[in-house]
Structure formats: structure tokens, C-alpha cells
Amino acid sequence: MSNENKSIHEFDFDLICEYFSTVERQGPGSPEVTLKALSFIDNLNSDSRIADIGCGTGGQTMVLAKHAPGQITGIDLFLLFIDLFNLDAKRFNLQDRVKGIVGSMDQLPFGNEELDLIWSEGAIYNIGFERGLNEWRKFLKTGGYIAVSEVSWFTDERPAEIEAFWQDAYQGIDTIPNKVMQMQNAGYIPVATFILPENCWTEHFYAPQVVAQENFLEKHAGNIQAEEFIANQRYETNLYHKYKEFYGYVFYIGKKI
Ligand code: SAH
């Protein structure tokens, strides 16, 4: 019997966390894409307040910090990621204006209209795209921006195998026009939308995982949970190669009105 299509929701959080703490990114993306998204944001100065929600170990946050002025707070549910985040902020001498804190995206520690920019790469699915856009809006100043990347369908219809995979992994997956409409309905002007290039998955997300998977299996030799988790990751990678014309990550940038 194959364990390949076990649901991601069945795995232990600590195990997933430990695995993803060994790679630079916890979701698809790249420095080039972070900078492209940043190029649509025109309101920042050294007093600006920026939040990176679901920042993980901070791969994209450090890129952002090197190219945008202002104070950046990274927030993630997991202490292990935040510890690595803060070590990196120090390594790049950004610790005075870049801070990682543990917290949840459904209870953000910001005041109303405090933020100039909300950033979130590959993380808003944890609360849901629509819910996140609606709930986070109050923290933004009028004229402030939100920039989030999110898995999206490229076509109206998809093969059953990939449809079933994503319906299990994330029911909020939708087409690009529907997501743009959700952004507009939540009270933002949809400023820009672009599809992340394939190398955000292959080179920056899946390639570093090849070695990480070998190390992880070696460390957890004989642990069936760990083996199943890696089998699952490999299945997901194969699905991407098989069905990449039907889905991918999309950056959505909106301005609060
Ligand atoms: N932005 C990073 C990480 C994306 S993976 C990158 O692009 O590499 C999604 C992240 O969301 C993980 O780091 C996970 O720990 C975090 N996360 C999951 N649920 C969360 C919650 N409720 N609040 C804050 N962060 C959460």
C-alpha cells in the first residue's frame, strides 16, 4: 500500500518545523520576486512600520530589509523559526530595525492603522486568503499596502488528481480573477498581480529540500512518521512537476482605500 497521499494535516507540527528549519525558505519564492513585489510599494520611509506575517526563518524578510527603509516585525507561530530569524537579523547587522517575534496571525499584536505595509509570503493560507485580507486591513493606515503570495489555480478546470490534492491541503485555493475580486471586496485597490516564475519552486524551494530530506531521514532513521512525511514531500514535488501548468504561486499587491 502506498502512503504517498497521506494528508499533510496528519503530521506532527514539531516534525514539520524541524524539517523546514533546515532550509532557507519554507515556501516558494525568491529574492528577485520579493524585490519585484516591493517595486509596487511607493510609500516607505525610515519611519515606516512593516509586518512580515508568517515570516518563517526570514529568508524573504532579510531581502525586504536590505531594500526597504523602516522598522520590520516578523511574526511566526514557531519559536524555532523566530530564533533563526533573529540570528540572521544579527548576522546581517539589521537587528536594530528587524525583529522576529512569536505570535499568531489570527491575533496580531498591532494597533489600528499602525502599519504602512503588511507582507506575507506563502503563509496567509493558514488563516485563509479572504479572512486574512479582511482581518488584517484594520492594522494598515489608509494608503498602506498589503503584499501576499498565495497558491492559485491558473485555469478554470483541473485534472482530478491535483484538484483532490489541493482541496485536501487548502480549500481556499481559487483562480486569480476570484482572488483579485476577494482583494477588492476586502477594501483594497488591486495594484498588481503576478505569477511567480517556476524557479521559485524548483531552484529555491524544492532543490534545497533534496539534501534536507536525506539528512532528515538519516537523523530519524527507523521513524515511520518521519519517513512518511518525507514521502509526502516528495509526492508533492512530483505533483508540481506533473501539473505546474494548472497552479502556482501568485503575488497579490493591494492598497488600502
Ligand atoms: N514566509 C516564509 C514562510 C512560509 S511557510 C517563506 O516564504 O519562506 C508558512 C509559515 O507560516 C510557517 O513559517 C509557519 O510556521 C507560519 N504559520 C503557520 N500558522 C501560523 C499562524 N497562525 N500565525 C503565524 N504564523 C503561522
PDB file of C-alpha atoms and ligand atoms in Angstrom:
ATOM      1  CA  MET A   1       0.000   0.000   0.000  1.00  0.00           C
ATOM      2  CA  SER A   2       1.246   3.470  -0.765  1.00  0.00           C
ATOM      3  CA  ASN A   3       1.484   6.109   1.929  1.00  0.00           C
ATOM      4  CA  GLU A   4       2.178   8.774  -0.666  1.00  0.00           C
ATOM      5  CA  ASN A   5      -1.094  10.604  -0.440  1.00  0.00           C
ATOM      6  CA  LYS A   6      -1.422  10.869   3.319  1.00  0.00           C
ATOM      7  CA  SER A   7      -2.816  14.282   4.254  1.00  0.00           C
ATOM      8  CA  ILE A   8      -0.310  16.941   5.349  1.00  0.00           C
ATOM      9  CA  HIS A   9      -2.643  17.710   8.268  1.00  0.00           C
ATOM     10  CA  GLU A  10      -1.854  14.312   9.816  1.00  0.00           C
ATOM     11  CA  PHE A  11       1.784  15.083  10.562  1.00  0.00           C
ATOM     12  CA  ASP A  12       3.219  16.341  13.806  1.00  0.00           C
ATOM     13  CA  PHE A  13       3.969  20.093  13.845  1.00  0.00           C
ATOM     14  CA  ASP A  14       7.341  19.652  15.573  1.00  0.00           C
ATOM     15  CA  LEU A  15       8.474  17.269  12.880  1.00  0.00           C
ATOM     16  CA  ILE A  16       7.408  19.627  10.077  1.00  0.00           C
ATOM     17  CA  CYS A  17       9.048  22.543  11.874  1.00  0.00           C
ATOM     18  CA  GLU A  18      12.320  20.740  12.417  1.00  0.00           C
ATOM     19  CA  TYR A  19      12.435  19.753   8.766  1.00  0.00           C
ATOM     20  CA  PHE A  20      11.682  23.239   7.440  1.00  0.00           C
ATOM     21  CA  SER A  21      14.106  24.910   9.849  1.00  0.00           C
ATOM     22  CA  THR A  22      16.919  23.279   7.846  1.00  0.00           C
ATOM     23  CA  VAL A  23      16.083  25.105   4.593  1.00  0.00           C
ATOM     24  CA  GLU A  24      16.267  28.789   3.807  1.00  0.00           C
ATOM     25  CA  ARG A  25      12.672  29.109   2.639  1.00  0.00           C
ATOM     26  CA  GLN A  26       9.550  27.432   3.939  1.00  0.00           C
ATOM     27  CA  GLY A  27       7.532  28.239   0.815  1.00  0.00           C
ATOM     28  CA  PRO A  28       8.082  29.012  -2.893  1.00  0.00           C
ATOM     29  CA  GLY A  29       9.666  32.394  -3.641  1.00  0.00           C
ATOM     30  CA  SER A  30      12.953  34.101  -4.474  1.00  0.00           C
ATOM     31  CA  PRO A  31      14.847  37.331  -3.736  1.00  0.00           C
ATOM     32  CA  GLU A  32      14.004  38.552  -7.265  1.00  0.00           C
ATOM     33  CA  VAL A  33      10.296  38.054  -6.690  1.00  0.00           C
ATOM     34  CA  THR A  34      10.382  39.772  -3.291  1.00  0.00           C
ATOM     35  CA  LEU A  35      12.040  42.770  -4.948  1.00  0.00           C
ATOM     36  CA  LYS A  36       9.585  42.750  -7.837  1.00  0.00           C
ATOM     37  CA  ALA A  37       6.673  42.864  -5.392  1.00  0.00           C
ATOM     38  CA  LEU A  38       8.429  45.609  -3.428  1.00  0.00           C
ATOM     39  CA  SER A  39       8.746  47.691  -6.614  1.00  0.00           C
ATOM     40  CA  PHE A  40       4.965  48.329  -6.479  1.00  0.00           C
ATOM     41  CA  ILE A  41       5.136  49.837  -2.964  1.00  0.00           C
ATOM     42  CA  ASP A  42       5.757  53.567  -3.027  1.00  0.00           C
ATOM     43  CA  ASN A  43       5.027  54.907   0.449  1.00  0.00           C
ATOM     44  CA  LEU A  44       8.003  53.825   2.579  1.00  0.00           C
ATOM     45  CA  ASN A  45      10.488  55.911   4.581  1.00  0.00           C
ATOM     46  CA  SER A  46      12.630  55.389   7.692  1.00  0.00           C
ATOM     47  CA  ASP A  47       9.591  55.858   9.977  1.00  0.00           C
ATOM     48  CA  SER A  48       7.547  53.200   8.203  1.00  0.00           C
ATOM     49  CA  ARG A  49       6.223  50.205  10.102  1.00  0.00           C
ATOM     50  CA  ILE A  50       6.229  46.905   8.262  1.00  0.00           C
ATOM     51  CA  ALA A  51       4.977  43.485   9.391  1.00  0.00           C
ATOM     52  CA  ASP A  52       6.015  40.200   7.765  1.00  0.00           C
ATOM     53  CA  ILE A  53       3.346  37.729   8.803  1.00  0.00           C
ATOM     54  CA  GLY A  54       4.202  34.018   8.832  1.00  0.00           C
ATOM     55  CA  CYS A  55       7.814  35.053   8.261  1.00  0.00           C
ATOM     56  CA  GLY A  56       9.302  31.594   8.916  1.00  0.00           C
ATOM     57  CA  THR A  57      13.081  31.769   9.281  1.00  0.00           C
ATOM     58  CA  GLY A  58      13.016  35.127   7.478  1.00  0.00           C
ATOM     59  CA  GLY A  59      14.533  34.393   4.050  1.00  0.00           C
ATOM     60  CA  GLN A  60      12.325  36.992   2.375  1.00  0.00           C
ATOM     61  CA  THR A  61      12.342  39.366   5.378  1.00  0.00           C
ATOM     62  CA  MET A  62      16.091  39.918   5.139  1.00  0.00           C
ATOM     63  CA  VAL A  63      15.774  40.684   1.411  1.00  0.00           C
ATOM     64  CA  LEU A  64      12.982  43.120   2.191  1.00  0.00           C
ATOM     65  CA  ALA A  65      15.008  44.746   4.982  1.00  0.00           C
ATOM     66  CA  LYS A  66      18.027  45.278   2.772  1.00  0.00           C
ATOM     67  CA  HIS A  67      15.916  47.122   0.185  1.00  0.00           C
ATOM     68  CA  ALA A  68      13.193  48.887   2.161  1.00  0.00           C
ATOM     69  CA  PRO A  69      13.517  51.512   4.897  1.00  0.00           C
ATOM     70  CA  GLY A  70      11.604  51.346   8.194  1.00  0.00           C
ATOM     71  CA  GLN A  71      11.048  49.019  11.130  1.00  0.00           C
ATOM     72  CA  ILE A  72      10.159  45.431  10.289  1.00  0.00           C
ATOM     73  CA  THR A  73       8.472  42.986  12.661  1.00  0.00           C
ATOM     74  CA  GLY A  74       8.464  39.352  11.584  1.00  0.00           C
ATOM     75  CA  ILE A  75       5.812  37.166  13.199  1.00  0.00           C
ATOM     76  CA  ASP A  76       5.610  33.409  13.213  1.00  0.00           C
ATOM     77  CA  LEU A  77       3.926  30.776  15.318  1.00  0.00           C
ATOM     78  CA  PHE A  78       7.131  28.822  15.876  1.00  0.00           C
ATOM     79  CA  LEU A  79       9.934  29.819  18.233  1.00  0.00           C
ATOM     80  CA  LEU A  80      12.475  27.718  16.356  1.00  0.00           C
ATOM     81  CA  PHE A  81      11.891  29.784  13.195  1.00  0.00           C
ATOM     82  CA  ILE A  82      11.943  33.074  15.118  1.00  0.00           C
ATOM     83  CA  ASP A  83      15.245  32.179  16.804  1.00  0.00           C
ATOM     84  CA  LEU A  84      16.801  31.539  13.388  1.00  0.00           C
ATOM     85  CA  PHE A  85      15.192  34.745  12.084  1.00  0.00           C
ATOM     86  CA  ASN A  86      16.751  36.857  14.847  1.00  0.00           C
ATOM     87  CA  LEU A  87      20.153  35.212  14.406  1.00  0.00           C
ATOM     88  CA  ASP A  88      20.030  36.150  10.723  1.00  0.00           C
ATOM     89  CA  ALA A  89      18.957  39.736  11.513  1.00  0.00           C
ATOM     90  CA  LYS A  90      22.091  39.976  13.668  1.00  0.00           C
ATOM     91  CA  ARG A  91      24.284  38.327  11.031  1.00  0.00           C
ATOM     92  CA  PHE A  92      23.241  40.992   8.521  1.00  0.00           C
ATOM     93  CA  ASN A  93      23.529  43.750  11.148  1.00  0.00           C
ATOM     94  CA  LEU A  94      19.815  44.520  10.793  1.00  0.00           C
ATOM     95  CA  GLN A  95      18.882  43.826  14.432  1.00  0.00           C
ATOM     96  CA  ASP A  96      18.096  47.495  15.198  1.00  0.00           C
ATOM     97  CA  ARG A  97      15.216  47.599  12.755  1.00  0.00           C
ATOM     98  CA  VAL A  98      14.319  43.961  12.103  1.00  0.00           C
ATOM     99  CA  LYS A  99      12.819  41.898  14.939  1.00  0.00           C
ATOM    100  CA  GLY A 100      11.214  38.492  14.958  1.00  0.00           C
ATOM    101  CA  ILE A 101       8.506  37.699  17.498  1.00  0.00           C
ATOM    102  CA  VAL A 102       6.408  34.630  18.211  1.00  0.00           C
ATOM    103  CA  GLY A 103       2.732  35.233  17.594  1.00  0.00           C
ATOM    104  CA  SER A 104      -0.279  34.123  15.632  1.00  0.00           C
ATOM    105  CA  MET A 105      -1.697  35.719  12.521  1.00  0.00           C
ATOM    106  CA  ASP A 106      -5.193  35.480  13.970  1.00  0.00           C
ATOM    107  CA  GLN A 107      -4.201  37.598  16.993  1.00  0.00           C
ATOM    108  CA  LEU A 108      -1.719  40.136  15.726  1.00  0.00           C
ATOM    109  CA  PRO A 109      -0.171  42.471  18.319  1.00  0.00           C
ATOM    110  CA  PHE A 110      -0.603  45.696  16.310  1.00  0.00           C
ATOM    111  CA  GLY A 111      -2.723  48.759  16.871  1.00  0.00           C
ATOM    112  CA  ASN A 112      -5.307  50.026  14.407  1.00  0.00           C
ATOM    113  CA  GLU A 113      -3.770  51.918  11.472  1.00  0.00           C
ATOM    114  CA  GLU A 114      -0.255  51.301  12.790  1.00  0.00           C
ATOM    115  CA  LEU A 115       1.284  49.697   9.718  1.00  0.00           C
ATOM    116  CA  ASP A 116       2.398  51.089   6.359  1.00  0.00           C
ATOM    117  CA  LEU A 117       2.936  47.675   4.818  1.00  0.00           C
ATOM    118  CA  ILE A 118       1.827  44.121   5.515  1.00  0.00           C
ATOM    119  CA  TRP A 119       3.984  41.470   3.875  1.00  0.00           C
ATOM    120  CA  SER A 120       3.230  37.755   3.844  1.00  0.00           C
ATOM    121  CA  GLU A 121       4.814  35.180   1.525  1.00  0.00           C
ATOM    122  CA  GLY A 122       3.295  31.721   1.338  1.00  0.00           C
ATOM    123  CA  ALA A 123       1.629  31.977   4.739  1.00  0.00           C
ATOM    124  CA  ILE A 124      -1.815  33.622   4.537  1.00  0.00           C
ATOM    125  CA  TYR A 125      -3.353  30.232   3.666  1.00  0.00           C
ATOM    126  CA  ASN A 126      -3.001  29.377   7.368  1.00  0.00           C
ATOM    127  CA  ILE A 127      -5.827  31.781   8.176  1.00  0.00           C
ATOM    128  CA  GLY A 128      -7.330  31.821   4.668  1.00  0.00           C
ATOM    129  CA  PHE A 129      -6.772  34.455   1.984  1.00  0.00           C
ATOM    130  CA  GLU A 130     -10.120  36.210   2.362  1.00  0.00           C
ATOM    131  CA  ARG A 131     -10.140  36.126   6.145  1.00  0.00           C
ATOM    132  CA  GLY A 132      -6.559  37.379   6.344  1.00  0.00           C
ATOM    133  CA  LEU A 133      -7.172  40.272   3.945  1.00  0.00           C
ATOM    134  CA  ASN A 134     -10.285  41.301   5.849  1.00  0.00           C
ATOM    135  CA  GLU A 135      -8.930  40.921   9.389  1.00  0.00           C
ATOM    136  CA  TRP A 136      -5.516  42.461   8.772  1.00  0.00           C
ATOM    137  CA  ARG A 137      -6.876  45.535   6.978  1.00  0.00           C
ATOM    138  CA  LYS A 138      -7.553  47.421  10.223  1.00  0.00           C
ATOM    139  CA  PHE A 139      -3.843  47.408  11.117  1.00  0.00           C
ATOM    140  CA  LEU A 140      -2.973  49.321   7.916  1.00  0.00           C
ATOM    141  CA  LYS A 141      -3.027  53.067   7.535  1.00  0.00           C
ATOM    142  CA  THR A 142      -5.216  54.351   4.727  1.00  0.00           C
ATOM    143  CA  GLY A 143      -2.978  54.285   1.657  1.00  0.00           C
ATOM    144  CA  GLY A 144      -0.944  51.453   3.171  1.00  0.00           C
ATOM    145  CA  TYR A 145      -0.136  48.322   1.204  1.00  0.00           C
ATOM    146  CA  ILE A 146      -0.573  44.599   1.554  1.00  0.00           C
ATOM    147  CA  ALA A 147       1.605  42.188  -0.427  1.00  0.00           C
ATOM    148  CA  VAL A 148       0.874  38.481  -0.110  1.00  0.00           C
ATOM    149  CA  SER A 149       1.799  35.427  -2.135  1.00  0.00           C
ATOM    150  CA  GLU A 150      -0.705  32.628  -2.359  1.00  0.00           C
ATOM    151  CA  VAL A 151      -1.250  29.376  -4.238  1.00  0.00           C
ATOM    152  CA  SER A 152      -3.762  29.867  -7.053  1.00  0.00           C
ATOM    153  CA  TRP A 153      -5.342  27.976  -9.927  1.00  0.00           C
ATOM    154  CA  PHE A 154      -4.304  29.109 -13.401  1.00  0.00           C
ATOM    155  CA  THR A 155      -7.286  27.534 -15.171  1.00  0.00           C
ATOM    156  CA  ASP A 156     -10.992  27.051 -14.537  1.00  0.00           C
ATOM    157  CA  GLU A 157     -10.731  23.251 -14.685  1.00  0.00           C
ATOM    158  CA  ARG A 158      -8.034  20.876 -13.483  1.00  0.00           C
ATOM    159  CA  PRO A 159      -7.236  17.141 -13.586  1.00  0.00           C
ATOM    160  CA  ALA A 160      -8.869  15.249 -10.700  1.00  0.00           C
ATOM    161  CA  GLU A 161      -5.596  14.219  -9.024  1.00  0.00           C
ATOM    162  CA  ILE A 162      -4.350  17.755  -8.496  1.00  0.00           C
ATOM    163  CA  GLU A 163      -7.805  19.078  -7.662  1.00  0.00           C
ATOM    164  CA  ALA A 164      -8.108  16.456  -4.903  1.00  0.00           C
ATOM    165  CA  PHE A 165      -4.625  17.172  -3.553  1.00  0.00           C
ATOM    166  CA  TRP A 166      -5.278  20.892  -3.148  1.00  0.00           C
ATOM    167  CA  GLN A 167      -8.822  20.509  -1.878  1.00  0.00           C
ATOM    168  CA  ASP A 168      -7.319  18.485   0.951  1.00  0.00           C
ATOM    169  CA  ALA A 169      -4.310  20.749   1.521  1.00  0.00           C
ATOM    170  CA  TYR A 170      -6.065  24.135   1.205  1.00  0.00           C
ATOM    171  CA  GLN A 171      -9.704  24.653   0.399  1.00  0.00           C
ATOM    172  CA  GLY A 172      -9.161  28.384  -0.123  1.00  0.00           C
ATOM    173  CA  ILE A 173      -7.273  27.768  -3.380  1.00  0.00           C
ATOM    174  CA  ASP A 174      -9.027  29.686  -6.168  1.00  0.00           C
ATOM    175  CA  THR A 175      -8.435  31.244  -9.579  1.00  0.00           C
ATOM    176  CA  ILE A 176      -6.518  34.507  -9.985  1.00  0.00           C
ATOM    177  CA  PRO A 177      -9.572  36.612 -11.002  1.00  0.00           C
ATOM    178  CA  ASN A 178     -11.513  35.315  -7.994  1.00  0.00           C
ATOM    179  CA  LYS A 179      -8.662  36.177  -5.649  1.00  0.00           C
ATOM    180  CA  VAL A 180      -8.338  39.673  -7.146  1.00  0.00           C
ATOM    181  CA  MET A 181     -12.078  40.117  -6.609  1.00  0.00           C
ATOM    182  CA  GLN A 182     -11.702  38.980  -2.986  1.00  0.00           C
ATOM    183  CA  MET A 183      -8.970  41.571  -2.512  1.00  0.00           C
ATOM    184  CA  GLN A 184     -11.160  44.299  -3.989  1.00  0.00           C
ATOM    185  CA  ASN A 185     -14.133  43.220  -1.857  1.00  0.00           C
ATOM    186  CA  ALA A 186     -11.957  43.380   1.268  1.00  0.00           C
ATOM    187  CA  GLY A 187     -11.318  47.097   0.687  1.00  0.00           C
ATOM    188  CA  TYR A 188      -8.103  47.272  -1.291  1.00  0.00           C
ATOM    189  CA  ILE A 189      -7.271  48.545  -4.760  1.00  0.00           C
ATOM    190  CA  PRO A 190      -5.662  45.579  -6.530  1.00  0.00           C
ATOM    191  CA  VAL A 191      -2.435  47.298  -7.548  1.00  0.00           C
ATOM    192  CA  ALA A 192      -0.581  44.368  -9.087  1.00  0.00           C
ATOM    193  CA  THR A 193      -0.811  40.620  -9.564  1.00  0.00           C
ATOM    194  CA  PHE A 194       1.926  38.441 -10.984  1.00  0.00           C
ATOM    195  CA  ILE A 195       2.709  34.741 -11.191  1.00  0.00           C
ATOM    196  CA  LEU A 196       5.914  33.600  -9.520  1.00  0.00           C
ATOM    197  CA  PRO A 197       8.302  32.031 -12.036  1.00  0.00           C
ATOM    198  CA  GLU A 198       8.938  28.292 -11.882  1.00  0.00           C
ATOM    199  CA  ASN A 199      12.394  28.695 -10.372  1.00  0.00           C
ATOM    200  CA  CYS A 200      10.699  29.859  -7.147  1.00  0.00           C
ATOM    201  CA  TRP A 201       9.530  26.265  -6.751  1.00  0.00           C
ATOM    202  CA  THR A 202      12.335  24.290  -8.391  1.00  0.00           C
ATOM    203  CA  GLU A 203      15.506  26.177  -7.516  1.00  0.00           C
ATOM    204  CA  HIS A 204      14.513  27.998  -4.320  1.00  0.00           C
ATOM    205  CA  PHE A 205      12.034  25.609  -2.685  1.00  0.00           C
ATOM    206  CA  TYR A 206      12.400  22.021  -3.874  1.00  0.00           C
ATOM    207  CA  ALA A 207      16.130  21.835  -4.745  1.00  0.00           C
ATOM    208  CA  PRO A 208      17.366  22.731  -1.216  1.00  0.00           C
ATOM    209  CA  GLN A 209      14.993  20.099   0.151  1.00  0.00           C
ATOM    210  CA  VAL A 210      16.765  17.239  -1.647  1.00  0.00           C
ATOM    211  CA  VAL A 211      19.743  17.345   0.739  1.00  0.00           C
ATOM    212  CA  ALA A 212      17.499  18.311   3.669  1.00  0.00           C
ATOM    213  CA  GLN A 213      15.433  15.177   3.059  1.00  0.00           C
ATOM    214  CA  GLU A 214      18.482  12.908   3.058  1.00  0.00           C
ATOM    215  CA  ASN A 215      19.788  14.450   6.291  1.00  0.00           C
ATOM    216  CA  PHE A 216      16.370  14.272   7.907  1.00  0.00           C
ATOM    217  CA  LEU A 217      15.921  10.593   7.024  1.00  0.00           C
ATOM    218  CA  GLU A 218      19.391   9.800   8.340  1.00  0.00           C
ATOM    219  CA  LYS A 219      18.708  11.605  11.620  1.00  0.00           C
ATOM    220  CA  HIS A 220      15.317   9.944  12.058  1.00  0.00           C
ATOM    221  CA  ALA A 221      16.259   6.500  10.736  1.00  0.00           C
ATOM    222  CA  GLY A 222      13.530   3.980  11.606  1.00  0.00           C
ATOM    223  CA  ASN A 223      10.952   6.670  12.465  1.00  0.00           C
ATOM    224  CA  ILE A 224       7.920   5.843  10.345  1.00  0.00           C
ATOM    225  CA  GLN A 225       6.299   9.287  10.806  1.00  0.00           C
ATOM    226  CA  ALA A 226       9.455  10.944   9.501  1.00  0.00           C
ATOM    227  CA  GLU A 227       9.662   8.555   6.550  1.00  0.00           C
ATOM    228  CA  GLU A 228       6.022   9.145   5.668  1.00  0.00           C
ATOM    229  CA  PHE A 229       6.467  12.878   5.943  1.00  0.00           C
ATOM    230  CA  ILE A 230       9.393  12.835   3.510  1.00  0.00           C
ATOM    231  CA  ALA A 231       7.455  10.538   1.151  1.00  0.00           C
ATOM    232  CA  ASN A 232       4.709  13.125   1.272  1.00  0.00           C
ATOM    233  CA  GLN A 233       7.073  15.967   0.455  1.00  0.00           C
ATOM    234  CA  ARG A 234       8.424  14.003  -2.489  1.00  0.00           C
ATOM    235  CA  TYR A 235       4.906  13.272  -3.706  1.00  0.00           C
ATOM    236  CA  GLU A 236       4.096  16.985  -3.556  1.00  0.00           C
ATOM    237  CA  THR A 237       7.247  17.792  -5.553  1.00  0.00           C
ATOM    238  CA  ASN A 238       6.298  15.238  -8.215  1.00  0.00           C
ATOM    239  CA  LEU A 239       2.791  16.660  -8.418  1.00  0.00           C
ATOM    240  CA  TYR A 240       4.224  20.107  -9.035  1.00  0.00           C
ATOM    241  CA  HIS A 241       6.276  18.875 -11.980  1.00  0.00           C
ATOM    242  CA  LYS A 242       3.314  16.988 -13.385  1.00  0.00           C
ATOM    243  CA  TYR A 243       0.691  19.729 -13.020  1.00  0.00           C
ATOM    244  CA  LYS A 244       2.557  23.049 -12.914  1.00  0.00           C
ATOM    245  CA  GLU A 245       0.587  24.494 -15.805  1.00  0.00           C
ATOM    246  CA  PHE A 246      -2.560  24.309 -13.666  1.00  0.00           C
ATOM    247  CA  TYR A 247      -1.399  26.041 -10.475  1.00  0.00           C
ATOM    248  CA  GLY A 248       1.337  28.076  -8.896  1.00  0.00           C
ATOM    249  CA  TYR A 249       2.084  30.891  -6.537  1.00  0.00           C
ATOM    250  CA  VAL A 250       0.816  34.387  -7.284  1.00  0.00           C
ATOM    251  CA  PHE A 251       1.738  37.676  -5.644  1.00  0.00           C
ATOM    252  CA  TYR A 252      -1.241  39.937  -4.893  1.00  0.00           C
ATOM    253  CA  ILE A 253      -0.490  43.544  -4.012  1.00  0.00           C
ATOM    254  CA  GLY A 254      -3.244  45.824  -2.759  1.00  0.00           C
ATOM    255  CA  LYS A 255      -3.560  49.343  -1.438  1.00  0.00           C
ATOM    256  CA  LYS A 256      -5.938  50.108   1.415  1.00  0.00           C
ATOM    257  CA  ILE A 257      -8.570  52.669   0.458  1.00  0.00           C
TER     258      ILE A 257
HETATM  259  N1  SAH B   1       7.251  33.392   4.615  1.00  0.00           N
HETATM  260  C1  SAH B   1       8.121  32.239   4.741  1.00  0.00           C
HETATM  261  C2  SAH B   1       7.429  31.024   5.372  1.00  0.00           C
HETATM  262  C3  SAH B   1       6.251  30.476   4.619  1.00  0.00           C
HETATM  263  S1  SAH B   1       5.671  28.909   5.269  1.00  0.00           S
HETATM  264  C4  SAH B   1       8.674  31.890   3.363  1.00  0.00           C
HETATM  265  O1  SAH B   1       8.118  32.308   2.354  1.00  0.00           O
HETATM  266  O2  SAH B   1       9.678  31.166   3.316  1.00  0.00           O
HETATM  267  C5  SAH B   1       4.300  29.413   6.285  1.00  0.00           C
HETATM  268  C6  SAH B   1       4.718  29.967   7.646  1.00  0.00           C
HETATM  269  O3  SAH B   1       3.537  30.335   8.361  1.00  0.00           O
HETATM  270  C7  SAH B   1       5.476  28.984   8.524  1.00  0.00           C
HETATM  271  O4  SAH B   1       6.671  29.580   8.955  1.00  0.00           O
HETATM  272  C8  SAH B   1       4.517  28.719   9.677  1.00  0.00           C
HETATM  273  O5  SAH B   1       5.195  28.468  10.901  1.00  0.00           O
HETATM  274  C9  SAH B   1       3.753  30.006   9.728  1.00  0.00           C
HETATM  275  N2  SAH B   1       2.452  29.923  10.397  1.00  0.00           N
HETATM  276  C10 SAH B   1       1.533  28.934  10.347  1.00  0.00           C
HETATM  277  N3  SAH B   1       0.437  29.239  11.063  1.00  0.00           N
HETATM  278  C11 SAH B   1       0.665  30.477  11.590  1.00  0.00           C
HETATM  279  C12 SAH B   1      -0.087  31.353  12.435  1.00  0.00           C
HETATM  280  N4  SAH B   1      -1.300  31.025  12.869  1.00  0.00           N
HETATM  281  N5  SAH B   1       0.446  32.542  12.762  1.00  0.00           N
HETATM  282  C13 SAH B   1       1.691  32.893  12.334  1.00  0.00           C
HETATM  283  N6  SAH B   1       2.450  32.103  11.543  1.00  0.00           N
HETATM  284  C14 SAH B   1       1.948  30.913  11.180  1.00  0.00           C
END
